[in-house]
PDB file of C-alpha atoms (C1' of nucleotides) in Angstrom:
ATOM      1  CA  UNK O  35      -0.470 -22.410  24.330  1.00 62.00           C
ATOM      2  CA  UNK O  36       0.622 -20.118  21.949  1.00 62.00           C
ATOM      3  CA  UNK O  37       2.937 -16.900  23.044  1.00 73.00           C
ATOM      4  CA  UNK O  38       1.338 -13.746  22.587  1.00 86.00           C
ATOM      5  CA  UNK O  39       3.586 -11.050  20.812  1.00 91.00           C
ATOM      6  CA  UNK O  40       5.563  -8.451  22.605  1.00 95.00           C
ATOM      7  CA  UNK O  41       4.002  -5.341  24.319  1.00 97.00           C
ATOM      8  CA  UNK O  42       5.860  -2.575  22.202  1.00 97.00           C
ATOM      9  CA  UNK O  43       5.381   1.086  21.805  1.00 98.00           C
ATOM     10  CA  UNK O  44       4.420   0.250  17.829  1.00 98.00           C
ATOM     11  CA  UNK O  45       1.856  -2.408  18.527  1.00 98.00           C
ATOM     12  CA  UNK O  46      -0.380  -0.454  21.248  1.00 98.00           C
ATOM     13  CA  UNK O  47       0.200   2.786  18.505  1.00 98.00           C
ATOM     14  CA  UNK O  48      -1.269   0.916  15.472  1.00 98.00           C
ATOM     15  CA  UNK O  49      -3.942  -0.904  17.964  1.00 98.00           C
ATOM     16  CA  UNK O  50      -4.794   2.450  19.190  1.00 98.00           C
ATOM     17  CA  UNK O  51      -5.619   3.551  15.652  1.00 98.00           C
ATOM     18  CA  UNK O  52      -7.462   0.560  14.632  1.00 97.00           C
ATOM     19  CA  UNK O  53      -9.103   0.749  17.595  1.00 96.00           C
ATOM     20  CA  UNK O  54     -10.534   5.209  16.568  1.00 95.00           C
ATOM     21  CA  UNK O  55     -11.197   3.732  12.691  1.00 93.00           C
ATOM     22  CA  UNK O  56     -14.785   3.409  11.992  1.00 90.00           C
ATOM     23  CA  UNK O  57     -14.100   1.820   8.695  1.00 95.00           C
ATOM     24  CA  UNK O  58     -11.776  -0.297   6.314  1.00 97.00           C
ATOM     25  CA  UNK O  59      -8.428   1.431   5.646  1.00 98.00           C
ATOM     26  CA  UNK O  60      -5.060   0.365   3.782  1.00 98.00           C
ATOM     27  CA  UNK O  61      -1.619  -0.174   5.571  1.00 98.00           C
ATOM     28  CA  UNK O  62      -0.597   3.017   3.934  1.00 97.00           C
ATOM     29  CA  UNK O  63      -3.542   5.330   5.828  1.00 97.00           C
ATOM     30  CA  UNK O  64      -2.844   3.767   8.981  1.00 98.00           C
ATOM     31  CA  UNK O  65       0.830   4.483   8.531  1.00 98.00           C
ATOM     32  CA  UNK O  66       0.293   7.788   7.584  1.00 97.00           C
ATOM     33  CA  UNK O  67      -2.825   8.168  10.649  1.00 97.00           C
ATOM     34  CA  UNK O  68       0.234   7.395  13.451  1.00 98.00           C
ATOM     35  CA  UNK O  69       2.676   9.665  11.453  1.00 97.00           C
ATOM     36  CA  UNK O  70       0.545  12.800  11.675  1.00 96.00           C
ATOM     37  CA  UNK O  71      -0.167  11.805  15.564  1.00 95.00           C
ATOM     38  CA  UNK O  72       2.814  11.677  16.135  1.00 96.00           C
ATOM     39  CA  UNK O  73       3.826   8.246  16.137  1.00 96.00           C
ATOM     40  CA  UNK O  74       6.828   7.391  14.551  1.00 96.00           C
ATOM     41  CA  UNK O  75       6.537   3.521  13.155  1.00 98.00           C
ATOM     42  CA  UNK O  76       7.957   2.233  10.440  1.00 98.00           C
ATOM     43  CA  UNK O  77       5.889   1.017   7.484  1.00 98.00           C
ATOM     44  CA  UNK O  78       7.115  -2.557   7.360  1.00 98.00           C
ATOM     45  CA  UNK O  79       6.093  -2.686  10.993  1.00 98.00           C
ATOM     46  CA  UNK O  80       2.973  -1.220  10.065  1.00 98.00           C
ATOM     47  CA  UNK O  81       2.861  -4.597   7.998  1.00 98.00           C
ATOM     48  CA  UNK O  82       3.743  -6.732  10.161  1.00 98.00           C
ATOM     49  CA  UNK O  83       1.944  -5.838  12.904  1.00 98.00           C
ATOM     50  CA  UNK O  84      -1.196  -5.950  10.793  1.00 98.00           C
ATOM     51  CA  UNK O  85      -0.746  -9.355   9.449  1.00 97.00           C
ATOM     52  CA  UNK O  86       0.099 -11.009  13.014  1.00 97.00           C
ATOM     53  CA  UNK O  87      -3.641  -9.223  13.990  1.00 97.00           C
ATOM     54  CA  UNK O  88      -5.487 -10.611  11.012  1.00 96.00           C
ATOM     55  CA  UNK O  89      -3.582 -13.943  12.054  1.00 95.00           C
ATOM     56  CA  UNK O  90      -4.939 -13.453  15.774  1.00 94.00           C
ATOM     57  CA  UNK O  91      -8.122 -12.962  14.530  1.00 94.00           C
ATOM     58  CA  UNK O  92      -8.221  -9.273  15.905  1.00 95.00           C
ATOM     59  CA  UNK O  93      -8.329  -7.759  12.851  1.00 97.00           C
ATOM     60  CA  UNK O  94     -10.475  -8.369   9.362  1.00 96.00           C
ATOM     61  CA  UNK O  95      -9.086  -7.924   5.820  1.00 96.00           C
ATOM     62  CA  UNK O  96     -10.492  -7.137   3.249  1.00 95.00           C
ATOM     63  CA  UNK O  97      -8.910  -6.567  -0.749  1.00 93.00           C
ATOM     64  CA  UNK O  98     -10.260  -3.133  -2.109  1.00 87.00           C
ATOM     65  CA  UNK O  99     -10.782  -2.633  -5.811  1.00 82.00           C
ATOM     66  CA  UNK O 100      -7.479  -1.478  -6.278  1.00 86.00           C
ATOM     67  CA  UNK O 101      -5.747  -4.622  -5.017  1.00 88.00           C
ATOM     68  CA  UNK O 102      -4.808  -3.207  -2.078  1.00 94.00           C
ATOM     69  CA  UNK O 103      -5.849  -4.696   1.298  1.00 97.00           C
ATOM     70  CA  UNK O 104      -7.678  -2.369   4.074  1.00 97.00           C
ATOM     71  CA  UNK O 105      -8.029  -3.675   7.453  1.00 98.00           C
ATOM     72  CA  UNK O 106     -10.430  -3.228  10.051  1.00 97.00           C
ATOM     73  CA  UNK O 107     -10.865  -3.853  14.092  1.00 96.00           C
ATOM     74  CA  UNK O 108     -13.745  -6.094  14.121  1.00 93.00           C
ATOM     75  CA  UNK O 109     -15.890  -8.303  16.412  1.00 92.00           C
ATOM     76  CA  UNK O 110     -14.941 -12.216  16.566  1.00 89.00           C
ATOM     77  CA  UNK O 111     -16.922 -15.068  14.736  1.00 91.00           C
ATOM     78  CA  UNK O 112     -17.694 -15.397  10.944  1.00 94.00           C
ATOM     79  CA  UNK O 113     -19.188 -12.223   9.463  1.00 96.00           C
ATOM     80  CA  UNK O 114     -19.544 -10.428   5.915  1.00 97.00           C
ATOM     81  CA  UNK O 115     -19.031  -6.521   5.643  1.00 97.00           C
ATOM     82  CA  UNK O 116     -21.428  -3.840   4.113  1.00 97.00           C
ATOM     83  CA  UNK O 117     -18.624  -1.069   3.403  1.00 97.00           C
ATOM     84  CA  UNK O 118     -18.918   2.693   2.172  1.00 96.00           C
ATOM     85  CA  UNK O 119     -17.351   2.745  -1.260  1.00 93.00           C
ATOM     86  CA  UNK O 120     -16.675   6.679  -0.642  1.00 93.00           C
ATOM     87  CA  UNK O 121     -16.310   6.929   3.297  1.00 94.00           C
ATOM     88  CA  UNK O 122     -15.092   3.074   3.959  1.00 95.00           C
ATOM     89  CA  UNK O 123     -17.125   3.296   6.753  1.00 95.00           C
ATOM     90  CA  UNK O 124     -17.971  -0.253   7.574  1.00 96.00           C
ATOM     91  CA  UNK O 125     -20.994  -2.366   9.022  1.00 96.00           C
ATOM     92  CA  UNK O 126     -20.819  -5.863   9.871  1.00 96.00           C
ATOM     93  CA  UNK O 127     -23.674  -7.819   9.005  1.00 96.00           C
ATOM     94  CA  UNK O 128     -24.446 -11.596   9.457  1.00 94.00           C
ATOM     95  CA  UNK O 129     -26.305 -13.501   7.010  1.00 89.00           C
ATOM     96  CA  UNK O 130     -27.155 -17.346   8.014  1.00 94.00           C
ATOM     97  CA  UNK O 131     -28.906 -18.054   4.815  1.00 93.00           C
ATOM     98  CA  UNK O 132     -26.283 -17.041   2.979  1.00 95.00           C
ATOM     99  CA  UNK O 133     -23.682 -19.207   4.361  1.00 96.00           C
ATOM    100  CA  UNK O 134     -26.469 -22.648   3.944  1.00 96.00           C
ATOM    101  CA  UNK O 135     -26.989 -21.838   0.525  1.00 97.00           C
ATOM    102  CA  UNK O 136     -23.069 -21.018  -0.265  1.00 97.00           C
ATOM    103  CA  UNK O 137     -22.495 -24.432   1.486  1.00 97.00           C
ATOM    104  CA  UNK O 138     -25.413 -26.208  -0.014  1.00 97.00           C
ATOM    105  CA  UNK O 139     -24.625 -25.268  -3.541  1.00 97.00           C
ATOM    106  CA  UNK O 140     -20.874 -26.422  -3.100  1.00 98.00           C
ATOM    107  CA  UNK O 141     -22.152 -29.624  -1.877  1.00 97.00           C
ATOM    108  CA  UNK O 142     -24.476 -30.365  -4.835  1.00 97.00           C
ATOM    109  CA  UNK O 143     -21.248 -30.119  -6.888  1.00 98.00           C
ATOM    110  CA  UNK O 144     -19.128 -32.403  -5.125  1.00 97.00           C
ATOM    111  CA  UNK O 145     -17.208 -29.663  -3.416  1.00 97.00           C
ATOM    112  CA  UNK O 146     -15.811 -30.141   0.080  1.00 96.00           C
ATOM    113  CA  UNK O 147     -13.729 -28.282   2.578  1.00 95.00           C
ATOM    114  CA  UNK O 148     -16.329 -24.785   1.191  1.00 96.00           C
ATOM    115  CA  UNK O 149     -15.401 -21.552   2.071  1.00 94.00           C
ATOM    116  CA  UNK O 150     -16.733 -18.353   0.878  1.00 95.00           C
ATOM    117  CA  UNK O 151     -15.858 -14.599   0.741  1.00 94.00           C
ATOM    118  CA  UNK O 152     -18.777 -12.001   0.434  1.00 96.00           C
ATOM    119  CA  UNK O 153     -18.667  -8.139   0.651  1.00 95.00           C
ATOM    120  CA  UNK O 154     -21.356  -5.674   0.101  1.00 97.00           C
ATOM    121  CA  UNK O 155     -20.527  -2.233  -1.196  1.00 96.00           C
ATOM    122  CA  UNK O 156     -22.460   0.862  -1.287  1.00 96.00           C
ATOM    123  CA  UNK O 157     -23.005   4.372  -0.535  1.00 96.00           C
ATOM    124  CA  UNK O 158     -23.605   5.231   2.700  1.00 96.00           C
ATOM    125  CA  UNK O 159     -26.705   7.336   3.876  1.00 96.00           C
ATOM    126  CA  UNK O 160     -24.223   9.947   5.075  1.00 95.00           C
ATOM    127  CA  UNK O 161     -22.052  10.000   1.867  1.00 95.00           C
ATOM    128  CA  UNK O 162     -24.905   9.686  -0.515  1.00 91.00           C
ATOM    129  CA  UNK O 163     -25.049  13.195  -3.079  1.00 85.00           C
ATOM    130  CA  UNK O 164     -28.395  14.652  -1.881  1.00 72.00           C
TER     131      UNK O 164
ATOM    132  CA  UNK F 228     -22.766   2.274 -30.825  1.00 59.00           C
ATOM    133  CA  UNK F 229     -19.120   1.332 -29.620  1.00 61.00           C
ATOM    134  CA  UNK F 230     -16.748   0.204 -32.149  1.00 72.00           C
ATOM    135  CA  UNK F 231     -15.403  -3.563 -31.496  1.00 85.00           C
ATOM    136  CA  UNK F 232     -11.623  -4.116 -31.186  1.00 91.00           C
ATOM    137  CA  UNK F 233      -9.276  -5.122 -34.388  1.00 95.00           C
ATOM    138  CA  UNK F 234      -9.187  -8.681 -35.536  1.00 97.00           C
ATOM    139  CA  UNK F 235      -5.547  -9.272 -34.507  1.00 98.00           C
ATOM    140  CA  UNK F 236      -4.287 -12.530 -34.314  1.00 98.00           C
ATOM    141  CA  UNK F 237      -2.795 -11.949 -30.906  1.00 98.00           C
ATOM    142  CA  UNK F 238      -6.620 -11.469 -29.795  1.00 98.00           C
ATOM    143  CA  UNK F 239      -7.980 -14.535 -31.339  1.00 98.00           C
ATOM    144  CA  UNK F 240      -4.894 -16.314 -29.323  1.00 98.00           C
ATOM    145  CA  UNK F 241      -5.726 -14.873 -26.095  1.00 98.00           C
ATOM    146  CA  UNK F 242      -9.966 -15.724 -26.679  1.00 98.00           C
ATOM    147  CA  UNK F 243      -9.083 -19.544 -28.107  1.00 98.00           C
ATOM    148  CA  UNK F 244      -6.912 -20.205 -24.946  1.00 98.00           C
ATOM    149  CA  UNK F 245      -9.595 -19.043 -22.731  1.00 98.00           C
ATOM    150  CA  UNK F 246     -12.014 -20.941 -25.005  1.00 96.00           C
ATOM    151  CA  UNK F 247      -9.901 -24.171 -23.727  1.00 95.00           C
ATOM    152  CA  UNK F 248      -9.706 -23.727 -20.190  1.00 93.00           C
ATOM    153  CA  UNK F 249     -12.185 -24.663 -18.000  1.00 90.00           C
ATOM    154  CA  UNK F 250     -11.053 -23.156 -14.501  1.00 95.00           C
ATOM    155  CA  UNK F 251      -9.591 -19.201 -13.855  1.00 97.00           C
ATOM    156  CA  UNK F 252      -6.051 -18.447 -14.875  1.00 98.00           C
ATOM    157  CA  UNK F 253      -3.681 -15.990 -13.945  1.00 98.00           C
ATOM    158  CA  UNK F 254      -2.284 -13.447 -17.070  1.00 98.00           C
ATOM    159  CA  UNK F 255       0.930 -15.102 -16.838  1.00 97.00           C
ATOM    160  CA  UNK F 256      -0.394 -18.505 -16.737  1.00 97.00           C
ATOM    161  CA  UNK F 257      -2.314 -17.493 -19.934  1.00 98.00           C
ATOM    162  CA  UNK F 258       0.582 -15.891 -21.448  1.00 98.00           C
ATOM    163  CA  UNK F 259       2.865 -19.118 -20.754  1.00 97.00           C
ATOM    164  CA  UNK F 260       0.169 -21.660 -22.518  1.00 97.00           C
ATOM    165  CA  UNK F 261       0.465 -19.175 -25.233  1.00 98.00           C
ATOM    166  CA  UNK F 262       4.093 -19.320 -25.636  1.00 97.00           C
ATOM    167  CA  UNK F 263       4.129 -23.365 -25.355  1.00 96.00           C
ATOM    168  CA  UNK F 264       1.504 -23.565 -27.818  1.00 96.00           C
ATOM    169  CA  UNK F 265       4.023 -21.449 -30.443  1.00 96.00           C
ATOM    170  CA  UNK F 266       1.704 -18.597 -30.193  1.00 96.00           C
ATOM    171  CA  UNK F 267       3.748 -15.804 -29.336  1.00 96.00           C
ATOM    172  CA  UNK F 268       1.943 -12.713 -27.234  1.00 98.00           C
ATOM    173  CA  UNK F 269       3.690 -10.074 -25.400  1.00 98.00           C
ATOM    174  CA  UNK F 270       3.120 -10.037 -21.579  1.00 98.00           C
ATOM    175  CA  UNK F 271       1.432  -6.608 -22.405  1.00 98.00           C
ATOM    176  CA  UNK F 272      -0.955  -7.506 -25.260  1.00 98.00           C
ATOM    177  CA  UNK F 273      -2.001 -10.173 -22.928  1.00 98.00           C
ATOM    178  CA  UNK F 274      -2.809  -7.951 -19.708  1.00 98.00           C
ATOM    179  CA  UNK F 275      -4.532  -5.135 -22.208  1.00 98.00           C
ATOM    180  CA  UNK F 276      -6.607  -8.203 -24.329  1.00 98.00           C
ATOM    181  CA  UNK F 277      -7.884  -9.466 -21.219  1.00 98.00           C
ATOM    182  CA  UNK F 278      -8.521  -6.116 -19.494  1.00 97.00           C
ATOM    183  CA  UNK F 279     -10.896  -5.214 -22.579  1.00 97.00           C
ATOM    184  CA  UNK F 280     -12.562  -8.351 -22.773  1.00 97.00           C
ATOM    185  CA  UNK F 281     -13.394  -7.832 -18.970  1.00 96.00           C
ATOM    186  CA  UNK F 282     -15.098  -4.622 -19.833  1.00 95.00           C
ATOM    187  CA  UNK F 283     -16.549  -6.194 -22.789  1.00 95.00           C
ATOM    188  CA  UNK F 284     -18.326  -8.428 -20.100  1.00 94.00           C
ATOM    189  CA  UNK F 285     -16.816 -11.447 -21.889  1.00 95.00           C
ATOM    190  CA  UNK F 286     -14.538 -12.877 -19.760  1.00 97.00           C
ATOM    191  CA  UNK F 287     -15.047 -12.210 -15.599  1.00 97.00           C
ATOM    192  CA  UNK F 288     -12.346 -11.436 -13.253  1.00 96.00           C
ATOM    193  CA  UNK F 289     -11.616 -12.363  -9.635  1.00 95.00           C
ATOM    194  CA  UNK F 290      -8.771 -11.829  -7.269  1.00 93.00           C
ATOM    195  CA  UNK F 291      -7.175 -14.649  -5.982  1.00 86.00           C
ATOM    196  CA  UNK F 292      -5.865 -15.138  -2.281  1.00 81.00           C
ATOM    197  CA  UNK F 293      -2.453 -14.278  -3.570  1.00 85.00           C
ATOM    198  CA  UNK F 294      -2.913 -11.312  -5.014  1.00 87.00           C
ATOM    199  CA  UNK F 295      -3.506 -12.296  -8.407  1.00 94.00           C
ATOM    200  CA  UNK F 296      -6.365 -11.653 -10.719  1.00 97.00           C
ATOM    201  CA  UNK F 297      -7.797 -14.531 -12.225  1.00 97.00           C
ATOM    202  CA  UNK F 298      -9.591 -14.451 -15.828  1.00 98.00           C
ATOM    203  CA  UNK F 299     -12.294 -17.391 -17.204  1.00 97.00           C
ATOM    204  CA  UNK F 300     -14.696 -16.949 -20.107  1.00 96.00           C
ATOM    205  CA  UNK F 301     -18.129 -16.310 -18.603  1.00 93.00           C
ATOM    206  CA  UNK F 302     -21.746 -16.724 -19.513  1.00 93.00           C
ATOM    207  CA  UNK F 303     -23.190 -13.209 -19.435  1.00 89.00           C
ATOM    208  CA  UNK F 304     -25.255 -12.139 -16.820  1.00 91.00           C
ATOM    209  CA  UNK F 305     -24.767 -11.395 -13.157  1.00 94.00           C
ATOM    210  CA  UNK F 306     -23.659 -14.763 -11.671  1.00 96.00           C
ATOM    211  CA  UNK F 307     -21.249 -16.173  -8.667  1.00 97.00           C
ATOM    212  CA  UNK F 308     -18.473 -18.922  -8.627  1.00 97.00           C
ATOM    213  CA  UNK F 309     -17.874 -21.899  -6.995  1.00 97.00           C
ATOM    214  CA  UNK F 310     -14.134 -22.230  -7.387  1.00 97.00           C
ATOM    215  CA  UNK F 311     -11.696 -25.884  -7.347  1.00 96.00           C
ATOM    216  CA  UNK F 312      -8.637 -23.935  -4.629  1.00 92.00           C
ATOM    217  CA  UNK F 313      -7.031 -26.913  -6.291  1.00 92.00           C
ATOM    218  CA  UNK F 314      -7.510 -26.748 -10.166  1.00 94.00           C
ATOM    219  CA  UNK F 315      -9.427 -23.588 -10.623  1.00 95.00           C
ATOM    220  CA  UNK F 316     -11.807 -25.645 -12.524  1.00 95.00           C
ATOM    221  CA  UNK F 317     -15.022 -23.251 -11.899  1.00 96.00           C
ATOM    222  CA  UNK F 318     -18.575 -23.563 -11.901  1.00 96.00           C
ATOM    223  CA  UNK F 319     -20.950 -20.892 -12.295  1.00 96.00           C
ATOM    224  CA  UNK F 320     -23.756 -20.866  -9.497  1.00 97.00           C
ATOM    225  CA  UNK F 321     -26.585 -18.110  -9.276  1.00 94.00           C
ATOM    226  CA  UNK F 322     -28.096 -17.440  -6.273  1.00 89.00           C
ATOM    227  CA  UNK F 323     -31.264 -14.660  -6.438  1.00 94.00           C
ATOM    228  CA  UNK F 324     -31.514 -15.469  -2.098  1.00 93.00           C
ATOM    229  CA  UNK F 325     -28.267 -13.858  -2.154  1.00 95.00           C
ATOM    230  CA  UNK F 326     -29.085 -10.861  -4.216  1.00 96.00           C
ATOM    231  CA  UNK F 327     -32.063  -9.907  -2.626  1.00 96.00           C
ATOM    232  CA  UNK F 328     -30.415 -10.406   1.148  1.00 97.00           C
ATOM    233  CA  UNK F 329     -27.639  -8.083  -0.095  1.00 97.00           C
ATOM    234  CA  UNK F 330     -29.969  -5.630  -0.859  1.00 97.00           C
ATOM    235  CA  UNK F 331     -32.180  -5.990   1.502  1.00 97.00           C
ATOM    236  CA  UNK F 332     -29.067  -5.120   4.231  1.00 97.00           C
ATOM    237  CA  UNK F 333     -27.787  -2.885   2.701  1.00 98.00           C
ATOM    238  CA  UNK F 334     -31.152  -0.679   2.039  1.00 97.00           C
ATOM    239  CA  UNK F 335     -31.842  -1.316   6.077  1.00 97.00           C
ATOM    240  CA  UNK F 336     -28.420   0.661   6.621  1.00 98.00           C
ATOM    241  CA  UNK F 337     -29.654   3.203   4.258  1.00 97.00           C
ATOM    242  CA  UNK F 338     -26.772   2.283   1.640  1.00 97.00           C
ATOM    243  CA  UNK F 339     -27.486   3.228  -1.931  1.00 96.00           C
ATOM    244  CA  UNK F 340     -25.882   1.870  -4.958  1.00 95.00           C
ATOM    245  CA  UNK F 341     -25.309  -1.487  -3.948  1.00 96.00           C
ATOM    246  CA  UNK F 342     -23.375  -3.834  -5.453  1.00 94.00           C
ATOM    247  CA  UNK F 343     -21.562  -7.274  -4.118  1.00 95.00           C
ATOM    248  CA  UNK F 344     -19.196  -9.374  -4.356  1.00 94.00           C
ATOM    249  CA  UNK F 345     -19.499 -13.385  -3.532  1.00 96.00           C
ATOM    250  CA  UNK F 346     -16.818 -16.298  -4.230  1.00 95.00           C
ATOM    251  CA  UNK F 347     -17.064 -19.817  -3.041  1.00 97.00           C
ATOM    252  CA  UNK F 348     -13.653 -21.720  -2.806  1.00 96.00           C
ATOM    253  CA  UNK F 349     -13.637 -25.581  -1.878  1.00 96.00           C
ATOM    254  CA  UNK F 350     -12.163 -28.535  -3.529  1.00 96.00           C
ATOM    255  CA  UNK F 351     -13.784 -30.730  -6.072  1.00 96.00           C
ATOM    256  CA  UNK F 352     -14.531 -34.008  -6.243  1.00 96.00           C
ATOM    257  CA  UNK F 353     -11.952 -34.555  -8.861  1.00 95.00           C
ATOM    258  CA  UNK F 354      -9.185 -32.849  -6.585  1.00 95.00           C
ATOM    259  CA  UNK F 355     -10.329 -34.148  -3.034  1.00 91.00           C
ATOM    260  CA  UNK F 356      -8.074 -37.001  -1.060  1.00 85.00           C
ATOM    261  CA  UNK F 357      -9.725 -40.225  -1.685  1.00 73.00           C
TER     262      UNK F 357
ATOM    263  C1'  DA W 232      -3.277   6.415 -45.598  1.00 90.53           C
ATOM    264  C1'  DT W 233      -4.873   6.447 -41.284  1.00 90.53           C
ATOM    265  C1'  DT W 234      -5.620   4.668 -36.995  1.00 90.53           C
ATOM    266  C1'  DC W 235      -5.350   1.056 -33.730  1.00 90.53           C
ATOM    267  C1'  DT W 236      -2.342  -2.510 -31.733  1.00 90.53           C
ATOM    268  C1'  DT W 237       1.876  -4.626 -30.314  1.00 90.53           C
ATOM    269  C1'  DG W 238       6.161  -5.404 -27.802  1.00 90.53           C
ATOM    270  C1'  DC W 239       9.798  -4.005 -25.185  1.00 90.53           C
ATOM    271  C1'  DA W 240      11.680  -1.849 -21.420  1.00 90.53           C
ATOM    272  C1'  DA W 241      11.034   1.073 -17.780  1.00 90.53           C
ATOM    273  C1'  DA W 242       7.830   2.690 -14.227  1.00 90.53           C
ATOM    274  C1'  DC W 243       4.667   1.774 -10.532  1.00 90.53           C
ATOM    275  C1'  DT W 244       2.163   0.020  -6.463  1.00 90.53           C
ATOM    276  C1'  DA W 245       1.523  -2.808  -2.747  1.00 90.53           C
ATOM    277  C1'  DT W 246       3.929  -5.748   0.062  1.00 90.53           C
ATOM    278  C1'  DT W 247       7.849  -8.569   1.834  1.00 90.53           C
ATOM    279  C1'  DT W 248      12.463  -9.515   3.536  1.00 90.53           C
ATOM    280  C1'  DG W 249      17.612  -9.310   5.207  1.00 90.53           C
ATOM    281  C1'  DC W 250      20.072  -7.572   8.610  1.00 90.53           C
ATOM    282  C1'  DA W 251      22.112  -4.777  12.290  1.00 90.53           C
ATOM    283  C1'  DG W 252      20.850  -2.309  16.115  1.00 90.53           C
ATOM    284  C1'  DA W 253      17.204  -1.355  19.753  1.00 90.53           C
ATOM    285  C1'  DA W 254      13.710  -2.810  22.966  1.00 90.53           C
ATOM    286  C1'  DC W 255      11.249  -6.038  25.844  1.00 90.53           C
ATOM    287  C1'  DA W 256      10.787  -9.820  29.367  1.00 90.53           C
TER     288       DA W 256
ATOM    289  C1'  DT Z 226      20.939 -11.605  29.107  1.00 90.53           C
ATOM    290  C1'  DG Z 227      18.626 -13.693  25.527  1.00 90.53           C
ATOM    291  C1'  DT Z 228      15.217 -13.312  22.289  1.00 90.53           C
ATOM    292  C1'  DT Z 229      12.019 -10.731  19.778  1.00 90.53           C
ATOM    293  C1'  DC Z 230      10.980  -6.469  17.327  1.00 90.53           C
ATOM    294  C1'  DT Z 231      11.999  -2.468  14.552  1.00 90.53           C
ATOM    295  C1'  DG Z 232      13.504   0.369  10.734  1.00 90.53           C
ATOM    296  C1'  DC Z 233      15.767   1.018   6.742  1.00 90.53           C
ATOM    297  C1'  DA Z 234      16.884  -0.123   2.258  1.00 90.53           C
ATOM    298  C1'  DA Z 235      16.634  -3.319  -1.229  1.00 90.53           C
ATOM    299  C1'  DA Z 236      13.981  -7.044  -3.341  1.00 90.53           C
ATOM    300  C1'  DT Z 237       9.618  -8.986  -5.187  1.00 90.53           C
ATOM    301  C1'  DA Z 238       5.287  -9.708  -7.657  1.00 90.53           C
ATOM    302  C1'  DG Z 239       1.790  -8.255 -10.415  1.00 90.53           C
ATOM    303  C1'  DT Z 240       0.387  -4.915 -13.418  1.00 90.53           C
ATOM    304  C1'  DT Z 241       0.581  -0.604 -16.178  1.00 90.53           C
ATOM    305  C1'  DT Z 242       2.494   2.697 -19.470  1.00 90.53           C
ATOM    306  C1'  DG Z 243       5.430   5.457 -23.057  1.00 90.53           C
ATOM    307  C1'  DC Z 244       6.791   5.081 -27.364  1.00 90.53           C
ATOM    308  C1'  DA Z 245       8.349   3.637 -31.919  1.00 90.53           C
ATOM    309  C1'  DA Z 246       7.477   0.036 -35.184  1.00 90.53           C
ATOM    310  C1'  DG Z 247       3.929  -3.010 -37.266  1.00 90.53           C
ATOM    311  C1'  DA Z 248      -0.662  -4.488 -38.681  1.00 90.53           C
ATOM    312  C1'  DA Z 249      -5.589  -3.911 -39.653  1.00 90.53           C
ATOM    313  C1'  DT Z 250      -9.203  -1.411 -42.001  1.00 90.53           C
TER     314       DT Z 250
END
DNA sequence: ATTCTTGCAAACTATTTGCAGAACA
DNA sequence: TGTTCTGCAAATAGTTTGCAAGAAT
């Protein structure tokens, strides 16, 4: 079986923040989150730490407008995301139908091995002007 | 009403290319077929020609695993792709199910403003092991 | 003639990587 | 102790921008 990753000071700190986030947020916030807790970590670790949880399958990214990637603690299986454009407050959603028709469509075209990528954005009640 | 863009003949370079492809292509993939063809475009003129035709809602725009933002000439009107991770060759699907699920979600989470984003990836026919 | 466009080089942003020292098992 | 992890600085990749020269209207 595969070896799980060491137990260090920098992966519990970023897991801890992942793990208070509510929403989507880029490798920069979360570096600067730990920084103003208290928690020295270096960016690159910040990184790399990240990417070996999205590998895992502990963590969900997601590429924001801007091109940069935000990242997210999120519940196992395959699931899309309706995200906050103002807050990036995030709620997972599931959507069967979806995935039979992505996968139904590909298929009428000869397409084989489908996958699919599909995020909602909007403005959430809370963030909404009034 | 808005004024249209000079007739340069860096511009018709940049719309005849597209006008040839049939899959997505990255800016510098676009800029190299230019530069084998004899046409020569700056890097630059490329990147800014594309960016206005993608607000001219001529050509449409997608970010690739990588990193990379990927340009095709697009039939107007809201509309998905089903994309070759092989050749890029692309084919545009429509899916109203999907529209109306995505809003439908999102308005149960009280989200306003709702808009969505939806690739499929696979590998065609033309591109699949035999 | 005036105004928009181009091209180059430099600037930028997000992310990755080499490497020496530090930390974990 | 041996191996993995970290942090820094430097490298990369893709894209954007300032500005002077060139082209379109």
């Amino acid at each position: 079986m595969a070896e799980s990753p060491r137990n260090t000071r920098q992966r519990r700190a970023v897991a801890t923040i992942l793990d208070e986030l509510h929403g989507f947020a880029s490798a920069q916030e979360i570096y600067d989150s730990l920084r103003s807790k208290g928690d020295q970590v270096g960016l690159s670790t910040v990184y790399r730490t990240l990417q070996a949880m999205v590998e895992a399958d502990e963590v969900d990214a997601l590429r924001g407008g801007d091109g940069e990637t935000l990242f997210r603690q999120c519940s196992a299986g395959h699931h899309h995301h309706l995200v906050c454009r103002s807050c990036s407050r995030a709620v997972e959603v599931e959507g069967p139908t979806v995935e039979k028709w992505a996968d139904g469509v590909a298929a009428e075209h000869g397409f084989s091995d489908v996958e699919h990528t599909l995020e909602i954005f909007g403005t959430c009640a809370e963030c909404a002007p009034r």
